[in-house]
Amino acid sequence: MSARSVFDGAVFMPSQRKLLEDFKRDTHPDKVNLAGREYVGEHGHTTWLPLVRKIKQQIATDPTLTPEHPPILGIPEFTRRATELALGKDSPAIMESRVFGVQTVGCTGAVRLGAELLRSCYCSSSSWSGPILLSSPCDDSLAGTFKAAGIEDVQYYRYWDAESNGVCVENIVHDLENAPEQCVVVLFASGHRPTGAELSQEDWKRVAEVMVKRQLFPFFLIPAQGLCSGSLEQDAWPIRHCVSLGLELLCAQSFSHNFGLYGERVGHLLYVLKQNLLAVQSQAEKFVQTLWSCPPMEGARVVATVLSNPAHLVDWQESVKAIAERCMLIRERLRERLRLLGGPWHWDHIIKPGGLYCSFGLNTQQVEFLVQKKHIYLLPNGCLNVSAINSRNLDYVAESIHQALSSKL
Amino acid sequence: MGLRDGDGGHAAGVEVTSPYLLGVVRAYDHPNTKLRAYRTDECQPWVLPVVRKVEKMIADDHSLNHEYLPILGLPEFRSSASKIALGEDSPAIKDNRVGAVQCLGGTGALKIGAEFLRRWYNGTDNTKTPVYVSAPTWENHNAVFSNAGFEDIRPYKYWDAGKRGLDLEGFLGDLESAPDHSIFVLHACAHNPTGTDPTQDQWKKIADVMKRKSLFAFFDSAYQGFASGNLDKDAWAVRYFVSQGFELFCAQSFSKNFGLYNERVGNLTVVAKDQDNLNRALSQMEKIVRITWSNPPSQGARLVAITLNTPELFAEWKDNVKTMAERVLLMRAQLKEKLKALGTPGTWEHITEQIGMFSFTGLNPKQVEYLVKEKHVYLMASGRINMCGLTTKNIDYVAESIHEAVTTVQ
């Protein structure tokens, strides 16, 4: 047998969870992890909604549930309810049977599947390779996911504007006006990661107009429907608006945040088309079989149970609203603390958007200061997860941010 | 009663409940129905008692962490699953050169392994490395490797229809003529769809050639424990290759042996020359997972990990697995006996020589058509049956029907 390893060509790849690992190793008593993806409660960790626990217990003791391979495209009741959640029960696209949904392994699975479908079906091509436009900045794995599916031509449109500490719709409109016709544009309907920054409905109308004019194809991401504004409908409005304009689109949904089902990987990909629904659906089946064969049932069962029961639905909507309100409250308190600490800075941009993520406009040195000297971990681009701020660490976080901005760094 | 064909395939699967006894024929035509599940003697799916127990434990456990699992999966699942494949005392594990990636079922494990090999094996991004799959094989093997980017997927001789057994000569011949460093997808036990496994001596011959030609062994292990009823016996081939110094992948599925078809529990076990190479490979696999499904699902992995790591539950599980395997072995033995008793022409030794869920009966397409149309006994055109479809109530009818088919149709 050869002395060399067959794996010796593999280059070492530093873990993408390095920040989390560093945080875990850190022994400082005041350390705070603001770089996590999950919603954490006031007690500092993730938790199942009480309703979710109850349903899981029911599932575990239900004698009628038998182990079978799930349908390739997922549990029908789940895909139906997930589609209605995103588009609205009375969506014309649903009425006209121009939608199909696929249960996926989380939002990443939905994006990957969507990417595979675009490569094989978009623009009547069997090997479409782009261009696809992502927001700048965006989640670090998005570009890689599209490239893995064979869509090599990844470009960016300007989203976050450092000057105004928010989204600049002028930049977006300009970049889309100048994008190649028929390219695919990835848009966060709400809950943009990592900035949390959002467009107003008026802004969305302008963006949608350009999309129609230049025949651009929207690929929506909606990772936390309901958690941003507290309203399921409001968080999905941009998608519904595009559907009402007659646009075809893809939409990747996650039920991780709004159900606290992170571990269970409950995602959904929905496709609104004008025609060829069955052909595209059969392509989807083909790709699912080579990715994961069929999706895991547990989490989707929970979601389907909640969404199809009126009493559970009300219960769930209340929980989601409570999470959204807590995030808003934390933002307000943080803004207030920072204002009281003084300085020339303005903090309104913290409370404008809702949801989990927030961008503070900190530069690299300031972020490094917070991580190394204050043991406050946030993303390298200065974005953070507000839910990890609580009554115990609010003062420390506020003071540290103030210090980072005031020191000559 | 019915012989439900066990593979999803594109053939219609029709379930028949005792037309002889009840006069009822139920038919559903789902080209993609996954009919690969175990059935009890009442022809029902079976939730393993140990699984029910652990499911409840998980639902009632308030201390559980609900975050995303690490990208590579639940650590205690990965290590215990690899131990199941390689053995508790595996020297490779002791040498810290074994790692694993929790994946979405066996398919997911094949996927991640294939994506890694395409990027990093035999050069960088070498899509031309030949990938060999058995003739015949599980239909999805081809699609997984092809979708991962491999351009050259070839069959290697495996099933000898004439002698209804392994075509060892052909297999060894294809190994010899394969370009060095080619990838070979090997079925660890209970070959799907033929049910025919190499003997230990035959595996030794296969390993010899593979070692000499530096061929890569990618094991697909979907039936460990389920085939013979004994976990160690069903893992013999994988462990032999490891003992011979091979670096290899083993895609494990816990769908059948835990009855967890719906929670997608799989594990890609990686055996490398040393820890350094292992870590580099795993680091790249983490990147691949991140852009495929990001983090694997927790439910099934937790269940398996708790079971494998708790002595009483582990013992109970081994017992449950033995129950399933023994039922299938009994049906095999009984079918063969009945065919012999009826004096059905031909030899039927292969029914008990084959192992696992599936059996290649050797019936020709005309005989299969007769069985389906005239006797309402359903099987694949290839003559493959899912042994789990046999029960003590229908076995007489099935044996008689096969007898009729063989004697009436040539």
PDB file of C-alpha atoms in Angstrom, chain A residues 1-17 20-21 24 37-38 40 44-48 53 56-57 59-70 72 105-106 108-110 112 116 119 139-145 148 193 254 256-257 260-265 285-299 301, chain B residues 10 32 34-37 39 45-47 52 55-56 58-62 64-71 104 107-108 111 115-122 138-140 143-144 147 210-211 214 216 244-249 255-256 259-264 270-273 277 279-281 283-284 286-299:
ATOM      1  CA  MET A   1       0.000   0.000   0.000  1.00  0.00           C
ATOM      2  CA  SER A   2       1.336   3.444  -0.883  1.00  0.00           C
ATOM      3  CA  ALA A   3       2.887   5.385   1.963  1.00  0.00           C
ATOM      4  CA  ARG A   4       1.094   8.512   0.891  1.00  0.00           C
ATOM      5  CA  SER A   5      -2.453   9.175   1.965  1.00  0.00           C
ATOM      6  CA  VAL A   6      -5.079   9.407  -0.763  1.00  0.00           C
ATOM      7  CA  PHE A   7      -6.326  12.482   1.066  1.00  0.00           C
ATOM      8  CA  ASP A   8      -3.035  14.335   0.994  1.00  0.00           C
ATOM      9  CA  GLY A   9      -4.265  16.613  -1.759  1.00  0.00           C
ATOM     10  CA  ALA A  10      -6.885  18.077   0.557  1.00  0.00           C
ATOM     11  CA  VAL A  11      -5.945  21.512   1.798  1.00  0.00           C
ATOM     12  CA  PHE A  12      -6.750  22.320   5.411  1.00  0.00           C
ATOM     13  CA  MET A  13      -9.799  24.561   5.708  1.00  0.00           C
ATOM     14  CA  PRO A  14     -10.107  26.597   8.922  1.00  0.00           C
ATOM     15  CA  SER A  15     -13.412  25.942  10.615  1.00  0.00           C
ATOM     16  CA  GLN A  16     -16.195  28.371   9.839  1.00  0.00           C
ATOM     17  CA  ARG A  17     -17.183  28.078  13.451  1.00  0.00           C
ATOM     18  CA  LEU A  20     -17.888  30.062  18.272  1.00  0.00           C
ATOM     19  CA  GLU A  21     -15.007  27.813  19.248  1.00  0.00           C
ATOM     20  CA  LYS A  24     -16.403  28.447  24.076  1.00  0.00           C
ATOM     21  CA  ARG A  37     -27.356  32.501  14.432  1.00  0.00           C
ATOM     22  CA  GLU A  38     -30.018  31.299  16.850  1.00  0.00           C
ATOM     23  CA  VAL A  40     -31.730  33.043  22.513  1.00  0.00           C
ATOM     24  CA  GLY A  44     -29.344  33.024  27.433  1.00  0.00           C
ATOM     25  CA  HIS A  45     -30.102  29.865  25.498  1.00  0.00           C
ATOM     26  CA  THR A  46     -32.352  28.497  22.771  1.00  0.00           C
ATOM     27  CA  THR A  47     -35.541  26.795  23.765  1.00  0.00           C
ATOM     28  CA  TRP A  48     -38.531  25.037  22.263  1.00  0.00           C
ATOM     29  CA  ARG A  53     -42.683  20.644  23.180  1.00  0.00           C
ATOM     30  CA  LYS A  56     -43.343  16.696  20.046  1.00  0.00           C
ATOM     31  CA  GLN A  57     -44.552  14.733  23.052  1.00  0.00           C
ATOM     32  CA  ILE A  59     -45.807  12.746  18.190  1.00  0.00           C
ATOM     33  CA  ALA A  60     -43.553  10.570  20.354  1.00  0.00           C
ATOM     34  CA  THR A  61     -46.541   8.739  21.801  1.00  0.00           C
ATOM     35  CA  ASP A  62     -48.757   8.586  18.716  1.00  0.00           C
ATOM     36  CA  PRO A  63     -49.292   4.911  17.881  1.00  0.00           C
ATOM     37  CA  THR A  64     -50.609   5.668  14.401  1.00  0.00           C
ATOM     38  CA  LEU A  65     -47.398   7.244  13.185  1.00  0.00           C
ATOM     39  CA  THR A  66     -45.306   4.620  11.453  1.00  0.00           C
ATOM     40  CA  PRO A  67     -41.783   4.746  10.104  1.00  0.00           C
ATOM     41  CA  GLU A  68     -41.868   5.114   6.365  1.00  0.00           C
ATOM     42  CA  HIS A  69     -39.749   6.861   3.820  1.00  0.00           C
ATOM     43  CA  PRO A  70     -41.294  10.309   3.507  1.00  0.00           C
ATOM     44  CA  ILE A  72     -39.427  12.821  -1.821  1.00  0.00           C
ATOM     45  CA  VAL A 105     -33.309  20.445   4.865  1.00  0.00           C
ATOM     46  CA  GLY A 106     -33.427  23.956   6.292  1.00  0.00           C
ATOM     47  CA  THR A 108     -29.608  26.155   3.051  1.00  0.00           C
ATOM     48  CA  GLY A 109     -31.173  23.022   1.588  1.00  0.00           C
ATOM     49  CA  ALA A 110     -33.861  25.167  -0.032  1.00  0.00           C
ATOM     50  CA  ARG A 112     -29.176  24.598  -2.767  1.00  0.00           C
ATOM     51  CA  GLU A 116     -29.805  23.223  -8.818  1.00  0.00           C
ATOM     52  CA  ARG A 119     -28.955  25.670 -13.315  1.00  0.00           C
ATOM     53  CA  ASP A 139     -24.476  35.357   4.588  1.00  0.00           C
ATOM     54  CA  ASP A 140     -21.042  33.899   3.958  1.00  0.00           C
ATOM     55  CA  SER A 141     -22.272  30.571   2.635  1.00  0.00           C
ATOM     56  CA  LEU A 142     -24.663  31.879  -0.005  1.00  0.00           C
ATOM     57  CA  ALA A 143     -22.131  32.365  -2.790  1.00  0.00           C
ATOM     58  CA  GLY A 144     -20.623  28.952  -2.091  1.00  0.00           C
ATOM     59  CA  THR A 145     -24.020  27.282  -2.252  1.00  0.00           C
ATOM     60  CA  ALA A 148     -21.583  24.271  -5.671  1.00  0.00           C
ATOM     61  CA  ARG A 193     -28.578  38.433   7.482  1.00  0.00           C
ATOM     62  CA  SER A 254     -36.822  28.547   7.174  1.00  0.00           C
ATOM     63  CA  SER A 256     -35.695  27.425  12.435  1.00  0.00           C
ATOM     64  CA  HIS A 257     -36.175  30.765  14.107  1.00  0.00           C
ATOM     65  CA  GLY A 260     -37.161  27.337  17.539  1.00  0.00           C
ATOM     66  CA  LEU A 261     -36.622  24.156  15.534  1.00  0.00           C
ATOM     67  CA  TYR A 262     -32.969  24.809  14.695  1.00  0.00           C
ATOM     68  CA  GLY A 263     -31.812  21.263  15.137  1.00  0.00           C
ATOM     69  CA  GLU A 264     -34.591  19.761  13.072  1.00  0.00           C
ATOM     70  CA  ARG A 265     -33.737  21.596   9.843  1.00  0.00           C
ATOM     71  CA  GLU A 285     -37.561  15.237  -7.403  1.00  0.00           C
ATOM     72  CA  LYS A 286     -34.536  14.175  -9.371  1.00  0.00           C
ATOM     73  CA  PHE A 287     -32.264  16.618  -7.520  1.00  0.00           C
ATOM     74  CA  VAL A 288     -33.669  15.840  -4.092  1.00  0.00           C
ATOM     75  CA  GLN A 289     -32.857  12.184  -4.673  1.00  0.00           C
ATOM     76  CA  THR A 290     -29.210  12.996  -5.219  1.00  0.00           C
ATOM     77  CA  LEU A 291     -28.979  15.440  -2.303  1.00  0.00           C
ATOM     78  CA  TRP A 292     -30.760  13.783   0.595  1.00  0.00           C
ATOM     79  CA  SER A 293     -33.236  11.312  -0.963  1.00  0.00           C
ATOM     80  CA  CYS A 294     -36.130  12.510   1.179  1.00  0.00           C
ATOM     81  CA  PRO A 295     -36.331  15.048   4.011  1.00  0.00           C
ATOM     82  CA  PRO A 296     -36.483  14.388   7.793  1.00  0.00           C
ATOM     83  CA  MET A 297     -40.035  14.265   9.144  1.00  0.00           C
ATOM     84  CA  GLU A 298     -39.994  15.271  12.790  1.00  0.00           C
ATOM     85  CA  GLY A 299     -39.740  19.047  12.512  1.00  0.00           C
ATOM     86  CA  ARG A 301     -44.631  17.272  11.321  1.00  0.00           C
TER      87      ARG A 301
ATOM     88  CA  HIS B  10     -39.895   3.787 -11.461  1.00  0.00           C
ATOM     89  CA  ASN B  32     -41.573   7.077  -6.560  1.00  0.00           C
ATOM     90  CA  LYS B  34     -40.117   4.195  -1.399  1.00  0.00           C
ATOM     91  CA  LEU B  35     -41.067   0.596  -0.806  1.00  0.00           C
ATOM     92  CA  ARG B  36     -37.842  -0.314   0.900  1.00  0.00           C
ATOM     93  CA  ALA B  37     -39.127  -0.735   4.398  1.00  0.00           C
ATOM     94  CA  ARG B  39     -42.666  -5.303   7.382  1.00  0.00           C
ATOM     95  CA  PRO B  45     -44.366  -1.302   9.404  1.00  0.00           C
ATOM     96  CA  TRP B  46     -42.609  -1.765  12.750  1.00  0.00           C
ATOM     97  CA  VAL B  47     -41.516   0.877  15.198  1.00  0.00           C
ATOM     98  CA  ARG B  52     -40.370   4.354  20.955  1.00  0.00           C
ATOM     99  CA  GLU B  55     -38.280   9.052  21.412  1.00  0.00           C
ATOM    100  CA  LYS B  56     -40.271   9.633  24.575  1.00  0.00           C
ATOM    101  CA  ILE B  58     -36.049  12.931  24.100  1.00  0.00           C
ATOM    102  CA  ALA B  59     -39.454  14.649  24.051  1.00  0.00           C
ATOM    103  CA  ASP B  60     -39.504  14.780  27.854  1.00  0.00           C
ATOM    104  CA  ASP B  61     -35.920  15.931  28.292  1.00  0.00           C
ATOM    105  CA  HIS B  62     -35.855  19.570  29.341  1.00  0.00           C
ATOM    106  CA  LEU B  64     -31.547  19.345  25.719  1.00  0.00           C
ATOM    107  CA  ASN B  65     -29.696  21.924  23.716  1.00  0.00           C
ATOM    108  CA  HIS B  66     -31.887  23.176  20.887  1.00  0.00           C
ATOM    109  CA  GLU B  67     -29.290  24.948  18.806  1.00  0.00           C
ATOM    110  CA  TYR B  68     -28.141  23.946  15.374  1.00  0.00           C
ATOM    111  CA  LEU B  69     -26.057  20.805  15.533  1.00  0.00           C
ATOM    112  CA  PRO B  70     -22.393  21.304  14.617  1.00  0.00           C
ATOM    113  CA  ILE B  71     -21.940  21.215  10.839  1.00  0.00           C
ATOM    114  CA  LEU B 104     -28.922  12.862   5.687  1.00  0.00           C
ATOM    115  CA  THR B 107     -27.816   9.008   0.397  1.00  0.00           C
ATOM    116  CA  GLY B 108     -26.429  12.066   2.165  1.00  0.00           C
ATOM    117  CA  LYS B 111     -23.299  12.607  -1.499  1.00  0.00           C
ATOM    118  CA  GLU B 115     -18.429  15.624  -3.488  1.00  0.00           C
ATOM    119  CA  PHE B 116     -15.209  15.359  -1.473  1.00  0.00           C
ATOM    120  CA  LEU B 117     -13.664  12.779  -3.794  1.00  0.00           C
ATOM    121  CA  ARG B 118     -14.517  14.820  -6.850  1.00  0.00           C
ATOM    122  CA  ARG B 119     -12.770  17.868  -5.413  1.00  0.00           C
ATOM    123  CA  TRP B 120      -9.788  16.355  -3.632  1.00  0.00           C
ATOM    124  CA  TYR B 121      -9.093  12.773  -4.733  1.00  0.00           C
ATOM    125  CA  ASN B 122      -6.718  11.733  -7.478  1.00  0.00           C
ATOM    126  CA  TRP B 138     -29.127   0.559  -6.228  1.00  0.00           C
ATOM    127  CA  GLU B 139     -30.381   2.902  -8.911  1.00  0.00           C
ATOM    128  CA  ASN B 140     -29.492   6.079  -7.027  1.00  0.00           C
ATOM    129  CA  ALA B 143     -27.230   9.709  -9.949  1.00  0.00           C
ATOM    130  CA  VAL B 144     -25.413  10.711  -6.751  1.00  0.00           C
ATOM    131  CA  ASN B 147     -24.562  14.920  -9.815  1.00  0.00           C
ATOM    132  CA  MET B 210      -7.760  -3.275  -5.020  1.00  0.00           C
ATOM    133  CA  LYS B 211      -4.663  -2.866  -2.888  1.00  0.00           C
ATOM    134  CA  SER B 214      -4.657   1.532  -5.455  1.00  0.00           C
ATOM    135  CA  PHE B 216     -10.501   3.445  -3.642  1.00  0.00           C
ATOM    136  CA  GLN B 244      -5.368  -4.429   5.321  1.00  0.00           C
ATOM    137  CA  GLY B 245      -4.383  -0.777   5.579  1.00  0.00           C
ATOM    138  CA  PHE B 246      -6.945   0.701   3.208  1.00  0.00           C
ATOM    139  CA  GLU B 247      -8.033   4.296   3.539  1.00  0.00           C
ATOM    140  CA  LEU B 248     -11.734   4.180   2.805  1.00  0.00           C
ATOM    141  CA  PHE B 249     -15.191   5.683   3.151  1.00  0.00           C
ATOM    142  CA  SER B 255     -32.901   3.720   8.223  1.00  0.00           C
ATOM    143  CA  LYS B 256     -33.375  -0.048   8.138  1.00  0.00           C
ATOM    144  CA  GLY B 259     -36.516   1.648  11.376  1.00  0.00           C
ATOM    145  CA  LEU B 260     -35.804   5.377  11.209  1.00  0.00           C
ATOM    146  CA  TYR B 261     -36.664   5.788   7.544  1.00  0.00           C
ATOM    147  CA  ASN B 262     -38.235   9.144   8.165  1.00  0.00           C
ATOM    148  CA  GLU B 263     -35.514  10.860  10.176  1.00  0.00           C
ATOM    149  CA  ARG B 264     -32.692  10.446   7.672  1.00  0.00           C
ATOM    150  CA  VAL B 270     -13.702   8.172   7.062  1.00  0.00           C
ATOM    151  CA  VAL B 271     -10.611   6.034   7.639  1.00  0.00           C
ATOM    152  CA  ALA B 272      -7.347   7.804   6.812  1.00  0.00           C
ATOM    153  CA  LYS B 273      -3.672   6.972   7.049  1.00  0.00           C
ATOM    154  CA  ASN B 277      -4.800  13.607   6.715  1.00  0.00           C
ATOM    155  CA  ASN B 279      -8.368  16.396   9.814  1.00  0.00           C
ATOM    156  CA  ARG B 280      -7.662  17.965   6.471  1.00  0.00           C
ATOM    157  CA  ALA B 281     -10.266  15.790   4.812  1.00  0.00           C
ATOM    158  CA  SER B 283     -12.197  20.253   7.267  1.00  0.00           C
ATOM    159  CA  GLN B 284     -13.020  20.189   3.577  1.00  0.00           C
ATOM    160  CA  GLU B 286     -17.314  20.649   6.649  1.00  0.00           C
ATOM    161  CA  LYS B 287     -17.161  23.217   3.883  1.00  0.00           C
ATOM    162  CA  ILE B 288     -19.093  20.904   1.562  1.00  0.00           C
ATOM    163  CA  VAL B 289     -21.783  20.248   4.153  1.00  0.00           C
ATOM    164  CA  ARG B 290     -22.158  23.981   4.840  1.00  0.00           C
ATOM    165  CA  ILE B 291     -23.259  24.609   1.250  1.00  0.00           C
ATOM    166  CA  THR B 292     -25.450  21.531   0.943  1.00  0.00           C
ATOM    167  CA  TRP B 293     -27.627  21.415   4.054  1.00  0.00           C
ATOM    168  CA  SER B 294     -25.562  23.475   6.508  1.00  0.00           C
ATOM    169  CA  ASN B 295     -26.274  21.382   9.624  1.00  0.00           C
ATOM    170  CA  PRO B 296     -27.780  17.897   9.842  1.00  0.00           C
ATOM    171  CA  PRO B 297     -31.092  17.148  11.625  1.00  0.00           C
ATOM    172  CA  SER B 298     -30.906  16.325  15.307  1.00  0.00           C
ATOM    173  CA  GLN B 299     -33.819  14.007  16.071  1.00  0.00           C
TER     174      GLN B 299
END
